[in-house]
Amino acid sequence: MIMEVEAEQRQAAETTAPGIVQLSHLRGIGLTIASIMTNEVFFRDFQNRREIAGYLGLASSPWSSGAVSRDQGIQRSGNPRARRTAIELAWLWLRHQPDSGLARWFHERVGAGKGRIRRTMIVALARKLIIALWRYLTQGLLPEGAMTKA
């Protein structure tokens, strides 16, 4: 029964949105996450990477007053469903694409750290991953070291 439902989902995705199928060819990205990301994020035309991060609420929020300039962290004023899915996708990416450039970047930064540093860096990885997937869908550039499903 599950296989029948998955076959129906794949057939519906092929006819309505080719981006879903293209994303689901990457290891670690299933049909459900691909459809959420395509329907929530990649249906829009973005001009640059900052627009994507701003739409997801993963862009930094600067604050300045006179000579003082600070970064207040991420805004969290974007699409909450897409942001949650992007962070979940970042964890899945680390698990299923351990040899990719993004996974290596994460492990170089975090090292053996736990707790807060990992949570902070997974958000940064999610931002980088969504930008890499946007480039994959629009320009055909596969993320560095990413593997596709057989």
Tab-separated table of C-alpha atoms in Angstrom:
chain	number	residue	atom	x	y	z
A	1	MET	CA	0.000	0.000	0.000
A	2	ILE	CA	2.864	2.373	0.819
A	3	MET	CA	4.529	1.614	-2.496
A	4	GLU	CA	1.292	2.441	-4.325
A	5	VAL	CA	1.020	5.796	-2.550
A	6	GLU	CA	4.671	6.619	-3.299
A	7	ALA	CA	4.165	5.716	-6.955
A	8	GLU	CA	1.117	7.997	-7.122
A	9	GLN	CA	3.094	10.819	-5.449
A	10	ARG	CA	5.984	10.421	-7.886
A	11	GLN	CA	3.628	10.392	-10.876
A	12	ALA	CA	1.850	13.520	-9.625
A	13	ALA	CA	5.198	15.240	-9.027
A	14	GLU	CA	6.448	14.416	-12.521
A	15	THR	CA	3.390	15.965	-14.142
A	16	THR	CA	3.069	19.086	-11.979
A	17	ALA	CA	6.530	20.147	-10.786
A	18	PRO	CA	9.755	18.850	-12.329
A	19	GLY	CA	11.782	20.503	-9.522
A	20	ILE	CA	10.422	17.953	-7.068
A	21	VAL	CA	11.786	15.069	-9.104
A	22	GLN	CA	15.101	16.842	-9.656
A	23	LEU	CA	15.573	17.423	-5.908
A	24	SER	CA	14.513	13.902	-4.997
A	25	HIS	CA	17.349	12.498	-7.146
A	26	LEU	CA	19.829	13.703	-4.512
A	27	ARG	CA	20.667	11.277	-1.732
A	28	GLY	CA	19.042	12.250	1.565
A	29	ILE	CA	16.165	14.174	-0.009
A	30	GLY	CA	12.919	12.279	-0.211
A	31	LEU	CA	9.826	13.036	-2.208
A	32	THR	CA	8.040	14.676	0.729
A	33	ILE	CA	10.818	17.131	1.606
A	34	ALA	CA	11.422	17.847	-2.079
A	35	SER	CA	7.753	18.681	-2.591
A	36	ILE	CA	7.627	20.897	0.519
A	37	MET	CA	10.743	22.817	-0.536
A	38	THR	CA	9.572	23.161	-4.131
A	39	ASN	CA	6.056	24.244	-3.199
A	40	GLU	CA	7.089	26.537	-0.319
A	41	VAL	CA	10.367	28.036	-1.577
A	42	PHE	CA	11.483	27.228	-5.106
A	43	PHE	CA	8.235	28.221	-6.819
A	44	ARG	CA	9.405	31.851	-6.535
A	45	ASP	CA	11.995	33.613	-8.651
A	46	PHE	CA	14.861	34.837	-6.498
A	47	GLN	CA	17.485	37.261	-7.763
A	48	ASN	CA	20.262	36.278	-5.364
A	49	ARG	CA	21.119	34.170	-2.321
A	50	ARG	CA	20.229	36.909	0.157
A	51	GLU	CA	16.629	36.923	-1.044
A	52	ILE	CA	16.350	33.192	-0.387
A	53	ALA	CA	17.778	33.494	3.119
A	54	GLY	CA	15.452	36.414	3.822
A	55	TYR	CA	12.409	34.519	2.555
A	56	LEU	CA	13.201	31.606	4.862
A	57	GLY	CA	14.016	33.847	7.811
A	58	LEU	CA	17.600	32.615	7.891
A	59	ALA	CA	19.261	35.953	7.109
A	60	SER	CA	21.189	37.880	9.734
A	61	SER	CA	19.592	40.835	11.441
A	62	PRO	CA	22.072	43.707	11.783
A	63	TRP	CA	21.664	46.486	14.340
A	64	SER	CA	23.604	49.709	14.399
A	65	SER	CA	23.417	52.843	16.464
A	66	GLY	CA	26.046	55.474	15.927
A	67	ALA	CA	29.440	53.816	16.010
A	68	VAL	CA	28.084	50.521	17.379
A	69	SER	CA	27.277	47.780	14.893
A	70	ARG	CA	26.137	44.328	15.951
A	71	ASP	CA	24.657	41.247	14.406
A	72	GLN	CA	21.576	40.074	16.313
A	73	GLY	CA	21.420	36.609	14.802
A	74	ILE	CA	18.814	35.338	12.369
A	75	GLN	CA	15.545	37.174	11.820
A	76	ARG	CA	13.041	34.291	12.024
A	77	SER	CA	10.613	36.452	10.083
A	78	GLY	CA	10.092	34.255	7.069
A	79	ASN	CA	8.212	31.151	6.074
A	80	PRO	CA	8.232	28.996	9.248
A	81	ARG	CA	7.307	25.721	7.530
A	82	ALA	CA	10.074	26.127	4.960
A	83	ARG	CA	12.561	27.121	7.684
A	84	ARG	CA	11.751	24.020	9.775
A	85	THR	CA	12.015	21.806	6.714
A	86	ALA	CA	15.336	23.392	5.713
A	87	ILE	CA	16.806	22.716	9.159
A	88	GLU	CA	15.530	19.139	9.082
A	89	LEU	CA	17.025	18.772	5.609
A	90	ALA	CA	20.382	20.036	6.917
A	91	TRP	CA	20.446	17.261	9.539
A	92	LEU	CA	19.528	14.699	6.874
A	93	TRP	CA	22.227	16.101	4.588
A	94	LEU	CA	24.877	15.512	7.257
A	95	ARG	CA	23.712	11.931	7.660
A	96	HIS	CA	23.316	10.966	3.998
A	97	GLN	CA	25.952	13.167	2.325
A	98	PRO	CA	28.913	12.971	4.741
A	99	ASP	CA	31.524	13.481	2.004
A	100	SER	CA	29.961	16.598	0.500
A	101	GLY	CA	31.635	19.976	0.749
A	102	LEU	CA	28.875	21.342	2.960
A	103	ALA	CA	29.161	18.452	5.430
A	104	ARG	CA	32.944	18.882	5.575
A	105	TRP	CA	32.480	22.628	6.162
A	106	PHE	CA	30.106	21.890	9.054
A	107	HIS	CA	32.432	19.347	10.681
A	108	GLU	CA	35.460	21.658	10.325
A	109	ARG	CA	33.583	24.440	12.086
A	110	VAL	CA	31.927	22.376	14.813
A	111	GLY	CA	34.540	19.705	15.434
A	112	ALA	CA	33.622	17.817	18.602
A	113	GLY	CA	31.414	20.640	19.867
A	114	LYS	CA	27.976	19.867	21.193
A	115	GLY	CA	24.878	21.732	22.207
A	116	ARG	CA	24.540	25.370	21.286
A	117	ILE	CA	27.374	25.524	18.757
A	118	ARG	CA	25.899	22.596	16.794
A	119	ARG	CA	22.433	24.167	16.764
A	120	THR	CA	23.834	27.493	15.616
A	121	MET	CA	25.915	25.920	12.886
A	122	ILE	CA	23.091	23.690	11.626
A	123	VAL	CA	21.126	26.857	10.854
A	124	ALA	CA	24.118	28.187	8.928
A	125	LEU	CA	24.368	24.859	7.097
A	126	ALA	CA	20.649	24.998	6.282
A	127	ARG	CA	21.113	28.458	4.739
A	128	LYS	CA	24.086	27.292	2.658
A	129	LEU	CA	22.274	24.101	1.623
A	130	ILE	CA	19.134	25.896	0.454
A	131	ILE	CA	21.266	28.271	-1.610
A	132	ALA	CA	23.152	25.300	-3.121
A	133	LEU	CA	19.852	23.570	-3.946
A	134	TRP	CA	18.514	26.780	-5.522
A	135	ARG	CA	21.610	26.875	-7.755
A	136	TYR	CA	21.076	23.200	-8.559
A	137	LEU	CA	17.490	23.817	-9.670
A	138	THR	CA	18.101	27.052	-11.569
A	139	GLN	CA	21.595	26.575	-13.018
A	140	GLY	CA	22.076	22.814	-12.846
A	141	LEU	CA	25.094	23.097	-10.519
A	142	LEU	CA	25.269	20.006	-8.318
A	143	PRO	CA	26.435	20.872	-4.763
A	144	GLU	CA	30.119	20.058	-4.284
A	145	GLY	CA	30.615	16.386	-3.472
A	146	ALA	CA	26.891	15.610	-3.476
A	147	MET	CA	25.850	12.126	-4.507
A	148	THR	CA	22.757	11.179	-6.428
A	149	LYS	CA	20.597	8.133	-5.866
A	150	ALA	CA	21.340	5.072	-7.953
